[in-house]
Short mmCIF file of C-alpha atoms and ligand atoms in Angstrom, two decimals:
data_model
loop_
_atom_site.label_atom_id
_atom_site.label_comp_id
_atom_site.label_asym_id
_atom_site.label_seq_id
_atom_site.Cartn_x
_atom_site.Cartn_y
_atom_site.Cartn_z
CA MET A 1 180.47 100.04 110.07
CA SER A 2 177.20 99.58 108.25
CA GLY A 3 174.05 101.01 109.70
CA GLN A 4 172.38 97.61 109.62
CA TYR A 5 173.01 97.13 113.34
CA HIS A 6 171.78 100.53 114.49
CA ALA A 7 168.32 99.30 115.42
CA LEU A 8 169.90 96.51 117.46
CA TYR A 9 172.25 98.93 119.22
CA GLU A 10 169.33 101.16 120.10
CA GLU A 11 167.40 98.18 121.41
CA LEU A 12 170.44 97.37 123.58
CA GLY A 13 170.36 100.89 125.02
CA MET A 14 173.68 101.92 123.49
CA ASP A 15 174.91 105.36 122.57
CA VAL A 16 174.93 104.69 118.83
CA ALA A 17 176.81 107.82 117.76
CA ARG A 18 179.49 107.36 120.39
CA HIS A 19 179.85 103.68 119.51
CA GLU A 20 180.30 104.60 115.82
CA GLU A 21 183.04 107.01 116.80
CA MET A 22 184.78 104.34 118.87
CA VAL A 23 184.59 101.75 116.09
CA ALA A 24 186.02 104.30 113.64
CA ALA A 25 188.94 104.92 116.03
CA ILE A 26 189.59 101.17 116.32
CA HIS A 27 189.47 100.73 112.55
CA ASP A 28 191.82 103.66 112.03
CA SER A 29 194.37 102.10 114.38
CA PHE A 30 193.87 98.69 112.76
CA ALA A 31 194.44 100.13 109.27
CA ARG A 32 197.62 101.94 110.34
CA ARG A 33 199.12 99.17 112.40
CA VAL A 34 197.87 95.91 110.91
CA LEU A 35 196.45 96.30 107.39
CA SER A 36 199.46 98.42 106.35
CA GLN A 37 201.84 95.45 106.68
CA ASN A 38 203.45 93.81 103.63
CA SER A 39 203.23 90.21 102.54
CA ARG A 40 200.31 89.14 104.71
CA PRO A 41 198.90 85.61 104.38
CA GLU A 42 195.56 85.49 102.55
CA GLY A 43 194.08 83.57 105.46
CA MET A 44 194.40 86.65 107.64
CA ALA A 45 191.34 88.11 105.92
CA TYR A 46 189.08 86.09 108.21
CA PHE A 47 190.88 87.16 111.38
CA ASP A 48 190.89 90.80 110.21
CA SER A 49 187.13 90.53 109.87
CA LEU A 50 186.81 89.60 113.54
CA VAL A 51 187.65 93.17 114.53
CA GLU A 52 184.52 94.34 112.76
CA ALA A 53 182.51 91.26 113.77
CA ALA A 54 183.21 91.95 117.44
CA HIS A 55 180.88 94.93 117.10
CA SER A 56 178.40 93.55 114.59
CA SER A 57 177.82 89.94 113.51
CA ARG A 58 179.14 88.46 116.75
CA VAL A 59 176.65 90.61 118.67
CA GLN A 60 173.90 89.29 116.41
CA GLU A 61 175.05 85.72 117.15
CA VAL A 62 174.83 86.37 120.88
CA VAL A 63 171.33 87.79 120.44
CA GLU A 64 170.32 84.68 118.48
CA HIS A 65 171.88 82.44 121.12
CA LYS A 66 169.85 84.19 123.81
CA THR A 67 166.67 84.16 121.74
CA ALA A 68 167.09 80.39 121.48
CA GLY A 69 167.15 80.23 125.29
CA GLY A 70 170.92 80.17 125.91
CA ALA A 71 172.69 82.24 128.55
CA PHE A 72 175.61 84.59 127.86
CA ILE A 73 178.47 85.56 130.19
CA GLY A 74 181.17 88.20 129.92
CA THR A 75 184.68 87.33 131.10
CA PHE A 76 187.87 89.31 131.74
CA CYS A 77 190.59 86.74 132.31
CA ILE A 78 191.86 83.51 130.82
CA TYR A 79 191.45 81.90 134.25
CA VAL A 80 187.73 81.43 133.49
CA PRO A 81 187.25 77.79 132.42
CA ASP A 82 185.28 78.23 129.20
CA GLU A 83 184.79 74.46 128.85
CA ILE A 84 182.22 74.45 131.64
CA ALA A 85 180.25 77.26 130.04
CA TRP A 86 180.20 75.64 126.59
CA ALA A 87 179.18 72.29 128.08
CA LEU A 88 176.15 73.96 129.66
CA GLY A 89 175.15 75.82 126.52
CA VAL A 90 176.37 79.12 127.99
CA LEU A 91 178.25 81.37 125.57
CA PRO A 92 181.35 82.99 127.15
CA LEU A 93 183.03 86.01 125.59
CA ALA A 94 186.01 88.08 126.73
CA LEU A 95 185.04 91.71 127.30
CA CYS A 96 188.46 93.29 127.94
CA GLY A 97 188.92 96.67 126.26
CA GLY A 98 191.95 97.42 124.09
CA THR A 99 190.98 100.84 122.79
CA GLY A 100 192.09 104.16 124.21
CA PHE A 101 188.85 105.75 123.00
CA THR A 102 186.91 104.95 126.16
CA VAL A 103 189.73 105.68 128.62
CA PRO A 104 188.86 109.39 129.15
CA TRP A 105 185.30 108.44 130.11
CA ALA A 106 186.66 106.08 132.78
CA GLU A 107 189.22 108.61 134.00
CA GLY A 108 186.37 110.98 134.77
CA ARG A 109 184.77 108.44 137.10
CA LEU A 110 187.49 106.09 138.36
CA PRO A 111 190.93 106.72 139.84
CA ARG A 112 193.31 107.65 137.01
CA ASP A 113 196.12 105.45 138.31
CA ILE A 114 194.67 102.11 137.25
CA CYS A 115 195.70 100.23 134.13
CA PRO A 116 194.40 101.25 130.68
CA LEU A 117 192.89 97.79 130.13
CA ILE A 118 190.55 98.32 133.04
CA LYS A 119 189.79 101.93 132.14
CA SER A 120 189.07 100.95 128.54
CA THR A 121 186.85 98.05 129.64
CA MET A 122 184.88 100.15 132.10
CA GLY A 123 184.57 102.98 129.62
CA MET A 124 183.18 100.62 127.02
CA ALA A 125 180.81 98.92 129.41
CA PHE A 126 179.26 101.99 130.99
CA SER A 127 179.40 104.71 128.33
CA GLY A 128 177.05 102.97 125.92
CA CYS A 129 179.86 101.60 123.72
CA CYS A 130 179.76 97.88 124.46
CA PRO A 131 177.05 95.96 122.61
CA PHE A 132 177.55 92.99 124.93
CA GLY A 133 177.08 95.01 128.11
CA GLY A 134 173.30 94.81 128.14
CA LEU A 135 173.25 91.27 126.78
CA LYS A 136 175.25 89.49 129.45
CA ASP A 137 173.37 87.48 132.04
CA MET A 138 176.40 87.48 134.30
CA ALA A 139 179.94 88.84 134.39
CA VAL A 140 182.71 86.61 135.69
CA GLY A 141 185.49 88.36 137.56
CA GLU A 142 188.51 86.91 139.35
CA THR A 143 190.76 87.78 142.24
CA THR A 144 193.94 88.37 140.27
CA CYS A 145 195.27 91.94 140.52
CA ASP A 146 194.05 94.43 143.15
CA ALA A 147 192.51 96.73 140.55
CA LYS A 148 190.35 93.96 139.16
CA LYS A 149 189.30 92.72 142.60
CA LYS A 150 187.91 96.11 143.54
CA LEU A 151 186.49 96.66 140.09
CA TRP A 152 184.08 93.75 140.52
CA ASP A 153 182.62 95.43 143.60
CA VAL A 154 182.15 98.65 141.67
CA MET A 155 180.51 96.78 138.80
CA ALA A 156 178.20 94.97 141.21
CA ALA A 157 177.26 98.32 142.76
CA TRP A 158 176.56 99.62 139.26
CA GLY A 159 174.05 96.83 138.72
CA VAL A 160 176.06 94.03 137.08
CA HIS A 161 175.30 90.45 138.12
CA MET A 162 178.80 89.31 139.13
CA HIS A 163 180.35 85.96 139.91
CA VAL A 164 183.90 86.23 141.21
CA LEU A 165 186.35 83.33 140.98
CA ASP A 166 188.81 83.27 143.83
CA VAL A 167 192.11 82.64 142.04
CA PRO A 168 194.78 81.71 144.62
CA GLN A 169 197.84 83.92 144.95
CA LYS A 170 200.25 81.08 145.54
CA LYS A 171 200.39 77.50 144.35
CA THR A 172 200.32 74.77 146.97
CA GLU A 173 198.30 71.58 147.43
CA ARG A 174 196.00 73.45 149.78
CA THR A 175 195.35 76.30 147.33
CA ALA A 176 194.95 73.82 144.48
CA ALA A 177 192.15 72.17 146.47
CA HIS A 178 190.61 75.58 147.10
CA TRP A 179 190.76 76.40 143.38
CA ARG A 180 189.06 73.09 142.53
CA ALA A 181 186.27 74.06 144.91
CA GLU A 182 186.02 77.46 143.20
CA VAL A 183 185.70 75.76 139.83
CA GLY A 184 182.97 73.58 141.34
CA GLU A 185 181.12 76.70 142.52
CA PHE A 186 181.49 78.20 139.07
CA ARG A 187 179.78 75.07 137.70
CA ASP A 188 176.99 75.55 140.26
CA ALA A 189 176.52 79.19 139.25
CA LEU A 190 176.36 78.31 135.57
CA GLU A 191 173.97 75.42 136.20
CA GLU A 192 171.67 77.85 137.96
CA LEU A 193 172.02 80.41 135.17
CA SER A 194 171.39 77.91 132.40
CA GLY A 195 168.84 75.75 134.19
CA ARG A 196 170.83 72.71 133.04
CA THR A 197 172.95 70.05 134.73
CA LEU A 198 176.54 69.57 133.68
CA GLU A 199 176.98 66.23 131.95
CA ALA A 200 180.20 64.32 131.46
CA GLY A 201 179.77 63.81 127.71
CA ALA A 202 179.11 67.50 127.07
CA LEU A 203 182.14 68.46 129.16
CA THR A 204 184.40 66.05 127.25
CA ASP A 205 183.13 67.50 123.97
CA ALA A 206 183.79 71.04 125.22
CA ALA A 207 187.29 70.05 126.34
CA ARG A 208 187.96 68.59 122.87
CA LEU A 209 186.71 71.75 121.21
CA MET A 210 188.85 74.03 123.34
CA ASN A 211 191.84 71.73 122.89
CA ARG A 212 191.36 71.85 119.13
CA LYS A 213 191.53 75.63 119.32
CA ARG A 214 194.58 75.54 121.60
CA GLY A 215 196.26 72.97 119.33
CA ALA A 216 195.74 75.19 116.27
CA LEU A 217 197.19 78.16 118.15
CA ALA A 218 200.19 76.08 119.20
CA GLU A 219 200.74 75.09 115.56
CA LEU A 220 200.52 78.75 114.52
CA HIS A 221 203.10 79.72 117.10
CA ALA A 222 205.42 76.90 116.02
CA PHE A 223 205.90 78.68 112.65
CA ARG A 224 207.47 81.53 114.58
CA LYS A 225 210.36 79.29 115.56
CA LEU A 226 211.55 79.19 111.95
CA ASN A 227 214.49 81.33 110.84
CA ARG A 228 212.15 83.35 108.68
CA PRO A 229 208.64 83.20 110.18
CA PRO A 230 205.95 83.13 107.44
CA ILE A 231 203.74 85.47 109.47
CA SER A 232 204.39 88.65 111.41
CA GLY A 233 204.06 88.88 115.17
CA THR A 234 201.42 91.57 114.69
CA ASP A 235 199.28 89.16 112.66
CA VAL A 236 199.72 86.37 115.20
CA LEU A 237 198.52 88.81 117.84
CA VAL A 238 195.44 89.61 115.73
CA VAL A 239 194.67 85.88 115.54
CA THR A 240 195.14 85.34 119.27
CA GLN A 241 192.98 88.34 120.11
CA GLY A 242 190.28 86.84 117.90
CA ALA A 243 190.45 83.58 119.87
CA LEU A 244 188.98 85.41 122.85
CA VAL A 245 185.83 86.54 121.06
CA ASP A 246 185.08 84.19 118.18
CA ASP A 247 183.06 80.99 118.07
CA PRO A 248 185.69 78.33 118.96
CA GLU A 249 184.81 75.82 116.25
CA ARG A 250 184.71 78.37 113.44
CA PHE A 251 187.90 79.94 114.78
CA ALA A 252 189.71 76.58 114.81
CA GLU A 253 188.59 75.81 111.24
CA HIS A 254 189.91 79.12 109.92
CA LEU A 255 193.11 78.83 111.90
CA GLU A 256 193.76 75.32 110.59
CA ALA A 257 193.36 76.71 107.06
CA LEU A 258 195.74 79.59 107.87
CA ASN A 259 198.27 77.11 109.26
CA ALA A 260 198.12 75.11 106.01
CA GLU A 261 198.83 78.31 104.08
CA LEU A 262 201.70 79.14 106.42
CA ALA A 263 203.24 75.72 105.82
CA GLU A 264 203.30 76.51 102.10
CA ARG A 265 204.69 79.98 102.66
CA ALA A 266 207.39 78.55 104.90
CA ALA A 267 208.31 75.96 102.25
CA GLN A 268 208.62 78.76 99.69
CA GLY A 269 210.64 80.95 102.07
CA ILE A 270 207.99 83.70 102.13
CA SER A 271 208.26 85.92 105.18
CA PRO A 272 207.08 89.44 105.97
CA ALA A 273 210.14 89.94 108.17
CA PRO A 274 213.04 91.76 106.52
CA ASP A 275 216.39 89.94 106.31
CA GLY A 276 218.27 90.31 109.54
CA ALA A 277 215.20 91.32 111.57
CA ARG A 278 215.93 90.88 115.29
CA ARG A 279 213.93 88.08 116.87
CA ILE A 280 212.05 89.58 119.81
CA MET A 281 210.09 88.00 122.62
CA VAL A 282 207.32 90.18 124.05
CA GLY A 283 206.11 89.29 127.52
CA GLY A 284 204.03 90.65 130.36
CA SER A 285 200.62 92.34 130.33
CA PRO A 286 198.10 91.19 127.72
CA ALA A 287 197.39 93.15 124.50
CA VAL A 288 193.70 92.62 123.80
CA MET A 289 191.74 93.46 120.66
CA GLY A 290 192.18 97.13 119.78
CA ASN A 291 195.76 97.21 121.06
CA TRP A 292 198.42 96.63 118.40
CA LYS A 293 200.71 99.45 119.51
CA LEU A 294 203.87 97.69 120.71
CA HIS A 295 203.98 94.96 118.04
CA HIS A 296 203.63 97.56 115.30
CA LEU A 297 206.45 99.65 116.78
CA ILE A 298 208.79 96.66 117.07
CA GLU A 299 208.03 95.34 113.59
CA THR A 300 208.47 98.72 111.92
CA SER A 301 211.76 99.32 113.73
CA GLY A 302 213.74 96.31 112.48
CA GLY A 303 212.40 93.56 114.73
CA VAL A 304 210.07 90.62 114.38
CA VAL A 305 208.05 89.42 117.35
CA VAL A 306 208.59 85.66 117.51
CA VAL A 307 206.81 84.84 120.76
CA ASP A 308 204.27 86.44 123.09
CA GLU A 309 204.74 85.34 126.66
CA SER A 310 201.37 86.71 127.71
CA CYS A 311 197.67 85.94 128.03
CA THR A 312 197.31 86.97 124.39
CA GLY A 313 200.05 84.49 123.56
CA THR A 314 201.49 81.31 125.02
CA ARG A 315 199.72 81.65 128.37
CA TYR A 316 196.39 81.25 126.57
CA PHE A 317 197.03 78.03 124.66
CA GLU A 318 199.78 76.11 126.45
CA HIS A 319 198.58 73.03 128.37
CA LEU A 320 195.63 71.03 127.07
CA VAL A 321 192.72 69.98 129.27
CA PRO A 322 192.79 66.19 129.79
CA GLU A 323 189.88 64.72 127.79
CA ILE A 324 188.61 62.43 130.54
CA GLU A 325 185.34 60.60 129.90
CA GLY A 326 182.53 59.59 132.19
CA ASP A 327 183.15 61.34 135.51
CA VAL A 328 182.18 64.99 135.83
CA GLU A 329 183.98 65.55 139.14
CA ALA A 330 187.24 64.08 137.83
CA GLN A 331 186.93 66.24 134.72
CA LEU A 332 186.33 69.36 136.76
CA ALA A 333 189.39 68.64 138.89
CA ALA A 334 191.49 68.13 135.75
CA ILE A 335 190.17 71.37 134.28
CA ALA A 336 190.95 73.25 137.50
CA ASP A 337 194.48 71.83 137.56
CA ARG A 338 195.07 72.87 133.96
CA TYR A 339 194.02 76.44 134.61
CA LEU A 340 196.15 76.68 137.73
CA LYS A 341 199.20 76.20 135.50
CA ILE A 342 198.66 79.72 134.13
CA ASP A 343 201.55 81.80 135.48
CA CYS A 344 199.90 85.21 135.91
CA ALA A 345 201.93 87.82 137.78
CA CYS A 346 199.34 87.67 140.59
CA PHE A 347 201.18 84.63 142.02
CA SER A 348 203.87 84.82 144.66
CA PRO A 349 206.34 83.32 144.33
CA ASN A 350 206.12 83.01 140.55
CA THR A 351 209.16 80.85 139.89
CA GLU A 352 207.11 78.93 137.32
CA ARG A 353 206.95 82.07 135.19
CA MET A 354 210.71 82.63 135.41
CA GLU A 355 211.23 79.08 134.15
CA ASN A 356 208.71 79.59 131.37
CA VAL A 357 210.26 82.89 130.26
CA VAL A 358 213.67 81.20 129.95
CA ARG A 359 212.19 78.17 128.17
CA LEU A 360 210.25 80.31 125.68
CA ALA A 361 213.19 82.62 124.95
CA GLN A 362 215.26 79.55 124.13
CA GLU A 363 212.55 77.65 122.21
CA TYR A 364 211.81 80.62 119.97
CA ARG A 365 215.48 81.67 119.82
CA ALA A 366 214.76 85.20 120.97
CA GLU A 367 217.64 87.63 120.36
CA GLY A 368 216.04 90.17 122.65
CA ALA A 369 213.06 90.50 124.96
CA ILE A 370 210.77 93.41 125.60
CA GLN A 371 208.70 93.28 128.74
CA TYR A 372 205.39 94.94 128.12
CA VAL A 373 203.88 96.59 131.16
CA LEU A 374 200.56 98.33 130.93
CA GLN A 375 200.82 101.54 132.96
CA TYR A 376 199.89 100.94 136.64
CA CYS A 377 199.95 97.16 136.20
CA HIS A 378 202.01 96.67 139.35
CA GLY A 379 202.14 92.87 139.14
CA TYR A 380 203.91 92.74 135.77
CA ASN A 381 205.88 95.89 136.50
CA LEU A 382 207.44 94.58 139.70
CA GLU A 383 207.82 91.08 138.34
CA ALA A 384 209.80 92.59 135.45
CA ILE A 385 212.76 92.85 137.84
CA ASN A 386 212.99 89.10 138.33
CA VAL A 387 212.14 88.37 134.69
CA ALA A 388 215.00 90.67 133.61
CA ALA A 389 217.36 88.82 135.93
CA ALA A 390 216.26 85.46 134.48
CA LEU A 391 216.84 86.76 130.94
CA ASP A 392 220.22 88.27 131.90
CA GLU A 393 221.22 84.87 133.19
CA ILE A 394 220.78 83.35 129.72
CA SER A 395 222.29 86.44 128.03
CA VAL A 396 219.11 87.61 126.31
CA PRO A 397 219.23 91.43 126.11
CA ASN A 398 216.03 92.87 127.48
CA MET A 399 214.22 96.07 128.24
CA THR A 400 210.96 97.00 129.95
CA ILE A 401 208.41 99.30 128.40
CA GLU A 402 205.62 100.76 130.47
CA THR A 403 202.95 102.38 128.37
CA ASP A 404 199.22 102.97 128.01
CA TYR A 405 196.76 103.04 125.11
CA SER A 406 197.48 106.63 124.08
CA GLU A 407 199.43 107.77 121.02
CA GLU A 408 201.40 110.35 122.97
CA ASP A 409 204.50 108.30 123.70
CA THR A 410 204.83 106.46 120.37
CA GLY A 411 207.68 108.66 119.09
CA GLN A 412 209.62 108.24 122.30
CA LEU A 413 208.96 104.48 122.37
CA ARG A 414 210.11 104.10 118.77
CA THR A 415 213.41 105.82 119.60
CA ARG A 416 213.95 103.49 122.57
CA ILE A 417 213.02 100.36 120.61
CA GLU A 418 215.21 101.30 117.63
CA ALA A 419 218.14 101.91 119.95
CA PHE A 420 217.52 98.57 121.69
CA LEU A 421 217.38 96.68 118.37
CA GLU A 422 220.44 98.42 117.00
CA MET A 423 222.40 97.55 120.12
CA GLY A 424 221.71 93.88 119.45
CA GLY A 425 218.48 93.55 121.38
S1 LIG B 1 195.78 85.65 133.99
S2 LIG B 1 197.36 88.73 133.11
S3 LIG B 1 194.13 87.85 131.84
S4 LIG B 1 194.63 88.73 135.31
S5 LIG B 1 196.91 94.55 132.90
S6 LIG B 1 193.86 94.16 134.71
S7 LIG B 1 196.78 92.23 135.64
S8 LIG B 1 196.61 95.77 136.24
S9 LIG B 1 194.79 91.39 132.68
FE1 LIG B 1 195.21 89.32 133.25
FE2 LIG B 1 194.06 87.04 133.93
FE3 LIG B 1 196.49 87.63 134.83
FE4 LIG B 1 196.13 87.02 132.30
FE5 LIG B 1 195.39 93.88 136.34
FE6 LIG B 1 197.63 94.20 134.98
FE7 LIG B 1 195.50 95.58 134.29
FE8 LIG B 1 195.58 92.96 133.89
#
């Protein structure tokens, strides 16, 4: 990391030395788990650069956006309808932490038995390691898992301006109406923050922009259905993680270029996956930027990850927002309905997810499935029982891995994954 941003970090009240240490730890993990791969597409260079940009040039862009009078919000879940923010000139950015570096800080102040994603996020936000922490005008939380729900109260008590979206826990007509009202209140909050009124044309444009991004991600994932995918699962994860932090238009442009390169690689039969690599579906908790642990282990143990059934995978890009014109209320309702299709483990019952797991395993011809459960993520951990039953039903061998962001269990995990792949997983 160049020192060119030090003055900015100091201005933002960060702990510059600690932040440098954290970035070095992230880069070390990235070099070992991502850059070390063979036969990577050239177009990955841009997405690799996003890991650095997330702590440098992207921060500068947010500062410039704010200097020009725009508002900035931090988000923690793909349930937040970004279209509304973009349409009001508000820049949204996902602030979930994927590094283990800041976990010890959080463990000293929060209960230890909460998931590493939350501990990492809180550690980044409050130990002077997150450049966006002091820049955000508002943080947007949601009522998904219990840990997050209570976290928002802690953050509010620690001085963060919070807006919490009440995501229903079951899907009925009544809760769908409630969710539409929540999305309406989110619009109200952002109108107040931005001092602007949501206009139909701007919302349609934002929907088109987000759909372009989702469409490019869907195209990227379609390459994984091929017998020999032209890109590794680890690299697809890097791209999807970048989608949560990058400028959507620039991201879509670079992804469209990568997809064109992948089409050529596919035509030439170029694949980073070794012959006979087992096709693996990974599903469950999200793996956000900084977290490449499981994919690396699978793809250096004789497997290739062909689909991510997660919020850093299919859950993020499936379902486009209808590009309705002319009526803001109708657009908002359509946006709300689209987001309610997300099958997070916070829903009960979650039969939709069981159907999606089966569909995805079949579409991507998974020869095995690994359920990824972040330690203490009770929703995905308990739901793994029903997901395993659904996969058993279609004879897809599967296993569940519960892990955190530490390095301690990597040897043990590798042994388990190798055994699973060797046994035909
Ligand atoms: S829609 S998965 S992004 S809530 S890993 S903090 S669930 S204990 S991140 Fe998520 Fe939205 Fe759902 Fe997706 Fe809690 Fe689990 Fe931690 Fe999690």
